[in-house]
Structure formats: C-alpha cells, structure tokens
Amino acid sequence: MTYWYEGPLAAFDTETTGVDVETDRIVSAALVVQDAPGGRPRVSRWLVNPGVPVPAGATEVHGLTDDHLQRNGRWPSPVMFEIAELLAEQAAAGRPLVVMNAPFDLTLLDRELRRHRASALDNWLGAAPLRVLDPRVLDKHLDRYRKGRRTLTDLCAHYGVTLDDAHDAAADALASLEVVRALGRRFAARLERLSPAELHTLQTTWHAAQARGLQAWFARSGTPETVDTSWPLRPELPAAA
C-alpha cells in the first residue's frame, strides 16, 4: 500500500513585496509537482512585474529588484490566471498541495486574483477543493514540545532536507514538499491512516489552537499583535464603511 506521503504531491510558494497579505504583491511564484519520492519534479515558474515598488528589505530577502522585474517580469493578470488554473488542476487530480505557512501564500494569491481577475481563489476550484498540507502546522502539532524556530530553513535542517537557494520560490516549494515527505515517514504511525482530505480538516483545528497559543504568549509579553486563527486562507476583510 502506498501512503499519501509516498505518492504524488504538488507544492506552491511565492516571493513578495512584503508580509501584508492585504496590500503586498507577488513578484515570483512556483508550482512543483512530483509523482513519487526521488522522482524528477516538474516545475512551473512565474516572474511578475507587480506594478508597485519593491522595498529594499524585500529585495534583500529574495534578490529581485525593481529593475529586474520591470525588464523580465510579466503583468500580474495573466500570471494569476495561470497560477489559479494550475492549482485547480492539482485539486481536480486529487493531488495534495504542500504550502509552507499556507495562510500567507494562499491569502496573498487570493487577494491578487481579486485585484487583477475580479475573482476569489475559491471560484477557480469549483467542486474540487484544495487539499493543503502545511509543514509548519504539521510539525508544530506532531512535535509540539521541540524547542527552537520552525522556519523552512529550520525544518529542512531538522528533517535532513537539502535547501539550495533559499527564498527562490521553486527551491522553497521543492524543499517544503520534501519536508512533508520526511515528516510523513517520521510520524507514519500517526499519519498513515489519515487521508489528505482528513489532514486538511484537522489542520484547521491544529492551526487555530497554535494561533491561540501564540496570541496568549503575545499577551503575556505585552506584544500588541493579533494572530489570525484562519487556515489555509484568511477571510476577506470587510470593505471600509
């Protein structure tokens, strides 16, 4: 019997102008599809001219400058269309989609689709919803008492996954996919009886509990920050009155 973590997986990642899902923009994205562990991945890449300046801090992270994006990037509208179409294909095929910190990337994509295509991400998926696997949520639930940070770099080091060219969307997507495979094997006794659809549902609960714990920690430390409990997609903010 082949368990889900040994079968076909896809992974999605973005690089952006910043960390605000409501106002920041996608500057690059990648979708990686792998049919089996060790198989040659099929990679789709997009480079986007976001139409807004890229802050220096963002460029320091991913290396993409205004000049490079203006010369080589495509307009957002057709790119968002292509990304949404390919994600819908993964959903229709029943292929789980790995997204590290899914509420960031998927919410940002949703807002870009609303901005440039006047359509929410859910509208592209129809009757076949995404089955998302978030290595950050899974790891925090399955190994909750482990000390230390849980960035993608940290998870790769912990699970023995090579991460070359961090903050390149394709490299990060592939590394996230490999982390999920490694995580599945390590916690097989707890995961192998669960389908990706069941895991997707469970992660909504796990993420909410993790978010509430982080919110409590912020409150104790006097940090004025609000943690959203929604997963894998944050709800649209109501329009200003």
GROMACS .gro file of C-alpha atoms in nm:
model
  241
    1MET     CA    1   0.000   0.000   0.000
    2THR     CA    2   0.132   0.345  -0.093
    3TYR     CA    3   0.065   0.610   0.168
    4TRP     CA    4  -0.003   0.971   0.069
    5TYR     CA    5   0.345   1.091   0.165
    6GLU     CA    6   0.498   0.841  -0.079
    7GLY     CA    7   0.261   0.932  -0.361
    8PRO     CA    8   0.209   1.232  -0.591
    9LEU     CA    9   0.244   1.573  -0.427
   10ALA     CA   10   0.249   1.931  -0.550
   11ALA     CA   11   0.394   2.234  -0.373
   12PHE     CA   12   0.340   2.608  -0.415
   13ASP     CA   13   0.545   2.905  -0.299
   14THR     CA   14   0.569   3.279  -0.360
   15GLU     CA   15   0.813   3.563  -0.312
   16THR     CA   16   0.658   3.900  -0.243
   17THR     CA   17   0.699   4.273  -0.185
   18GLY     CA   18   0.635   4.227   0.188
   19VAL     CA   19   0.441   4.043   0.456
   20ASP     CA   20   0.099   4.213   0.448
   21VAL     CA   21  -0.137   3.979   0.261
   22GLU     CA   22  -0.389   4.259   0.204
   23THR     CA   23  -0.156   4.510   0.038
   24ASP     CA   24   0.164   4.338  -0.072
   25ARG     CA   25   0.216   4.177  -0.412
   26ILE     CA   26   0.361   3.860  -0.562
   27VAL     CA   27   0.689   3.908  -0.750
   28SER     CA   28   0.764   3.543  -0.819
   29ALA     CA   29   0.591   3.209  -0.773
   30ALA     CA   30   0.647   2.843  -0.842
   31LEU     CA   31   0.450   2.520  -0.854
   32VAL     CA   32   0.640   2.193  -0.819
   33VAL     CA   33   0.481   1.855  -0.895
   34GLN     CA   34   0.646   1.525  -0.803
   35ASP     CA   35   0.486   1.187  -0.868
   36ALA     CA   36   0.693   0.986  -0.618
   37PRO     CA   37   0.985   1.030  -0.377
   38GLY     CA   38   1.306   1.088  -0.569
   39GLY     CA   39   1.118   1.149  -0.892
   40ARG     CA   40   1.213   1.432  -1.123
   41PRO     CA   41   0.996   1.733  -1.028
   42ARG     CA   42   0.801   1.926  -1.288
   43VAL     CA   43   0.842   2.295  -1.217
   44SER     CA   44   0.633   2.591  -1.332
   45ARG     CA   45   0.781   2.934  -1.256
   46TRP     CA   46   0.647   3.287  -1.281
   47LEU     CA   47   0.825   3.621  -1.256
   48VAL     CA   48   0.593   3.917  -1.202
   49ASN     CA   49   0.623   4.290  -1.252
   50PRO     CA   50   0.397   4.384  -0.959
   51GLY     CA   51   0.332   4.739  -1.076
   52VAL     CA   52   0.444   4.880  -0.739
   53PRO     CA   53   0.792   4.948  -0.599
   54VAL     CA   54   0.972   4.658  -0.432
   55PRO     CA   55   1.101   4.766  -0.090
   56ALA     CA   56   1.472   4.728  -0.029
   57GLY     CA   57   1.402   4.492   0.261
   58ALA     CA   58   1.213   4.254   0.034
   59THR     CA   59   1.489   4.264  -0.227
   60GLU     CA   60   1.741   4.174   0.044
   61VAL     CA   61   1.541   3.857   0.109
   62HIS     CA   62   1.477   3.728  -0.244
   63GLY     CA   63   1.720   3.932  -0.457
   64LEU     CA   64   1.458   4.057  -0.703
   65THR     CA   65   1.498   4.426  -0.783
   66ASP     CA   66   1.260   4.674  -0.941
   67ASP     CA   67   1.478   4.696  -1.249
   68HIS     CA   68   1.496   4.319  -1.295
   69LEU     CA   69   1.121   4.275  -1.253
   70GLN     CA   70   1.036   4.561  -1.488
   71ARG     CA   71   1.266   4.415  -1.753
   72ASN     CA   72   1.180   4.050  -1.712
   73GLY     CA   73   0.856   4.020  -1.518
   74ARG     CA   74   0.512   3.969  -1.670
   75TRP     CA   75   0.197   4.162  -1.589
   76PRO     CA   76   0.014   4.018  -1.288
   77SER     CA   77  -0.324   3.946  -1.452
   78PRO     CA   78  -0.220   3.663  -1.688
   79VAL     CA   79   0.018   3.521  -1.428
   80MET     CA   80  -0.254   3.498  -1.162
   81PHE     CA   81  -0.481   3.332  -1.418
   82GLU     CA   82  -0.217   3.068  -1.496
   83ILE     CA   83  -0.143   3.001  -1.129
   84ALA     CA   84  -0.510   2.962  -1.042
   85GLU     CA   85  -0.563   2.729  -1.337
   86LEU     CA   86  -0.273   2.505  -1.234
   87LEU     CA   87  -0.380   2.495  -0.870
   88ALA     CA   88  -0.728   2.399  -0.987
   89GLU     CA   89  -0.570   2.117  -1.189
   90GLN     CA   90  -0.399   1.985  -0.876
   91ALA     CA   91  -0.729   1.992  -0.688
   92ALA     CA   92  -0.915   1.819  -0.970
   93ALA     CA   93  -0.649   1.548  -0.984
   94GLY     CA   94  -0.677   1.492  -0.610
   95ARG     CA   95  -0.310   1.581  -0.569
   96PRO     CA   96  -0.231   1.727  -0.223
   97LEU     CA   97  -0.077   2.075  -0.230
   98VAL     CA   98   0.210   2.150   0.009
   99VAL     CA   99   0.225   2.515   0.115
  100MET     CA  100   0.457   2.629   0.391
  101ASN     CA  101   0.265   2.876   0.609
  102ALA     CA  102  -0.036   2.840   0.381
  103PRO     CA  103  -0.239   3.136   0.517
  104PHE     CA  104   0.027   3.372   0.386
  105ASP     CA  105   0.081   3.242   0.032
  106LEU     CA  106  -0.275   3.136  -0.040
  107THR     CA  107  -0.432   3.451   0.104
  108LEU     CA  108  -0.189   3.668  -0.091
  109LEU     CA  109  -0.276   3.476  -0.409
  110ASP     CA  110  -0.647   3.517  -0.333
  111ARG     CA  111  -0.605   3.893  -0.297
  112GLU     CA  112  -0.405   3.915  -0.619
  113LEU     CA  113  -0.679   3.724  -0.802
  114ARG     CA  114  -0.942   3.960  -0.664
  115ARG     CA  115  -0.726   4.257  -0.759
  116HIS     CA  116  -0.635   4.153  -1.113
  117ARG     CA  117  -0.902   3.897  -1.212
  118ALA     CA  118  -1.200   4.012  -1.002
  119SER     CA  119  -1.242   3.658  -0.874
  120ALA     CA  120  -1.158   3.483  -0.547
  121LEU     CA  121  -0.935   3.174  -0.539
  122ASP     CA  122  -1.229   2.953  -0.434
  123ASN     CA  123  -1.411   3.045  -0.755
  124TRP     CA  124  -1.139   2.875  -0.960
  125LEU     CA  125  -1.159   2.550  -0.769
  126GLY     CA  126  -1.524   2.463  -0.823
  127ALA     CA  127  -1.629   2.128  -0.683
  128ALA     CA  128  -1.271   2.010  -0.621
  129PRO     CA  129  -1.125   2.194  -0.319
  130LEU     CA  130  -0.755   2.208  -0.246
  131ARG     CA  131  -0.617   1.951  -0.001
  132VAL     CA  132  -0.343   2.154   0.164
  133LEU     CA  133  -0.054   2.013   0.366
  134ASP     CA  134   0.128   2.280   0.566
  135PRO     CA  135   0.462   2.154   0.703
  136ARG     CA  136   0.467   2.429   0.965
  137VAL     CA  137   0.130   2.331   1.109
  138LEU     CA  138   0.201   1.958   1.085
  139ASP     CA  139   0.541   1.984   1.252
  140LYS     CA  140   0.415   2.208   1.534
  141HIS     CA  141   0.134   1.961   1.607
  142LEU     CA  142   0.330   1.638   1.575
  143ASP     CA  143   0.642   1.759   1.762
  144ARG     CA  144   0.491   2.037   1.971
  145TYR     CA  145   0.741   2.034   2.257
  146ARG     CA  146   1.054   2.067   2.044
  147LYS     CA  147   1.243   2.388   2.119
  148GLY     CA  148   1.357   2.633   1.854
  149ARG     CA  149   1.231   2.812   1.547
  150ARG     CA  150   1.030   2.643   1.272
  151THR     CA  151   1.109   2.836   0.958
  152LEU     CA  152   1.154   2.639   0.636
  153THR     CA  153   1.531   2.653   0.686
  154ASP     CA  154   1.491   2.515   1.038
  155LEU     CA  155   1.256   2.237   0.926
  156CYS     CA  156   1.492   2.137   0.646
  157ALA     CA  157   1.779   2.110   0.893
  158HIS     CA  158   1.567   1.910   1.138
  159TYR     CA  159   1.434   1.664   0.879
  160GLY     CA  160   1.755   1.632   0.678
  161VAL     CA  161   1.628   1.804   0.364
  162THR     CA  162   1.865   1.996   0.139
  163LEU     CA  163   1.760   2.355   0.073
  164ASP     CA  164   1.963   2.516  -0.205
  165ASP     CA  165   1.898   2.877  -0.300
  166ALA     CA  166   1.661   2.965  -0.015
  167HIS     CA  167   1.399   3.230  -0.099
  168ASP     CA  168   1.383   3.117  -0.458
  169ALA     CA  169   1.018   3.018  -0.498
  170ALA     CA  170   1.090   2.689  -0.679
  171ALA     CA  171   1.365   2.588  -0.435
  172ASP     CA  172   1.145   2.665  -0.135
  173ALA     CA  173   0.848   2.479  -0.284
  174LEU     CA  174   1.055   2.166  -0.351
  175ALA     CA  175   1.210   2.179  -0.006
  176SER     CA  176   0.866   2.214   0.156
  177LEU     CA  177   0.748   1.909  -0.040
  178GLU     CA  178   1.047   1.705   0.075
  179VAL     CA  179   0.995   1.814   0.436
  180VAL     CA  180   0.636   1.685   0.421
  181ARG     CA  181   0.755   1.351   0.283
  182ALA     CA  182   1.016   1.325   0.559
  183LEU     CA  183   0.765   1.429   0.821
  184GLY     CA  184   0.519   1.170   0.694
  185ARG     CA  185   0.776   0.894   0.722
  186ARG     CA  186   0.889   1.002   1.070
  187PHE     CA  187   0.534   1.016   1.206
  188ALA     CA  188   0.394   0.734   0.992
  189ALA     CA  189   0.223   0.566   1.286
  190ARG     CA  190   0.014   0.880   1.343
  191LEU     CA  191  -0.038   0.985   0.982
  192GLU     CA  192  -0.061   0.683   0.753
  193ARG     CA  193  -0.425   0.609   0.834
  194LEU     CA  194  -0.529   0.968   0.757
  195SER     CA  195  -0.614   1.082   0.406
  196PRO     CA  196  -0.502   1.425   0.278
  197ALA     CA  197  -0.865   1.539   0.300
  198GLU     CA  198  -0.882   1.435   0.665
  199LEU     CA  199  -0.549   1.602   0.735
  200HIS     CA  200  -0.667   1.921   0.568
  201THR     CA  201  -0.965   1.933   0.805
  202LEU     CA  202  -0.753   1.852   1.110
  203GLN     CA  203  -0.503   2.124   1.026
  204THR     CA  204  -0.774   2.389   1.051
  205THR     CA  205  -0.818   2.288   1.416
  206TRP     CA  206  -0.447   2.245   1.484
  207HIS     CA  207  -0.358   2.583   1.335
  208ALA     CA  208  -0.633   2.758   1.533
  209ALA     CA  209  -0.500   2.608   1.857
  210GLN     CA  210  -0.144   2.705   1.765
  211ALA     CA  211  -0.257   3.060   1.684
  212ARG     CA  212  -0.440   3.094   2.014
  213GLY     CA  213  -0.129   2.976   2.198
  214LEU     CA  214   0.084   3.232   2.018
  215GLN     CA  215  -0.175   3.503   2.090
  216ALA     CA  216  -0.161   3.416   2.460
  217TRP     CA  217   0.219   3.438   2.452
  218PHE     CA  218   0.199   3.781   2.287
  219ALA     CA  219  -0.044   3.894   2.556
  220ARG     CA  220   0.187   3.778   2.835
  221SER     CA  221   0.485   3.955   2.675
  222GLY     CA  222   0.292   4.276   2.611
  223THR     CA  223   0.320   4.248   2.231
  224PRO     CA  224   0.029   4.429   2.056
  225GLU     CA  225  -0.011   4.180   1.773
  226THR     CA  226  -0.317   3.989   1.660
  227VAL     CA  227  -0.282   3.630   1.536
  228ASP     CA  228  -0.536   3.509   1.279
  229THR     CA  229  -0.672   3.161   1.353
  230SER     CA  230  -0.793   3.101   0.994
  231TRP     CA  231  -0.630   2.829   0.784
  232PRO     CA  232  -0.544   2.777   0.498
  233LEU     CA  233  -0.698   3.104   0.378
  234ARG     CA  234  -0.782   3.418   0.571
  235PRO     CA  235  -1.129   3.560   0.514
  236GLU     CA  236  -1.162   3.875   0.309
  237LEU     CA  237  -1.162   4.191   0.517
  238PRO     CA  238  -1.494   4.376   0.513
  239ALA     CA  239  -1.498   4.686   0.296
  240ALA     CA  240  -1.439   5.010   0.481
  241ALA     CA  241  -1.759   5.197   0.559
   0.00000   0.00000   0.00000
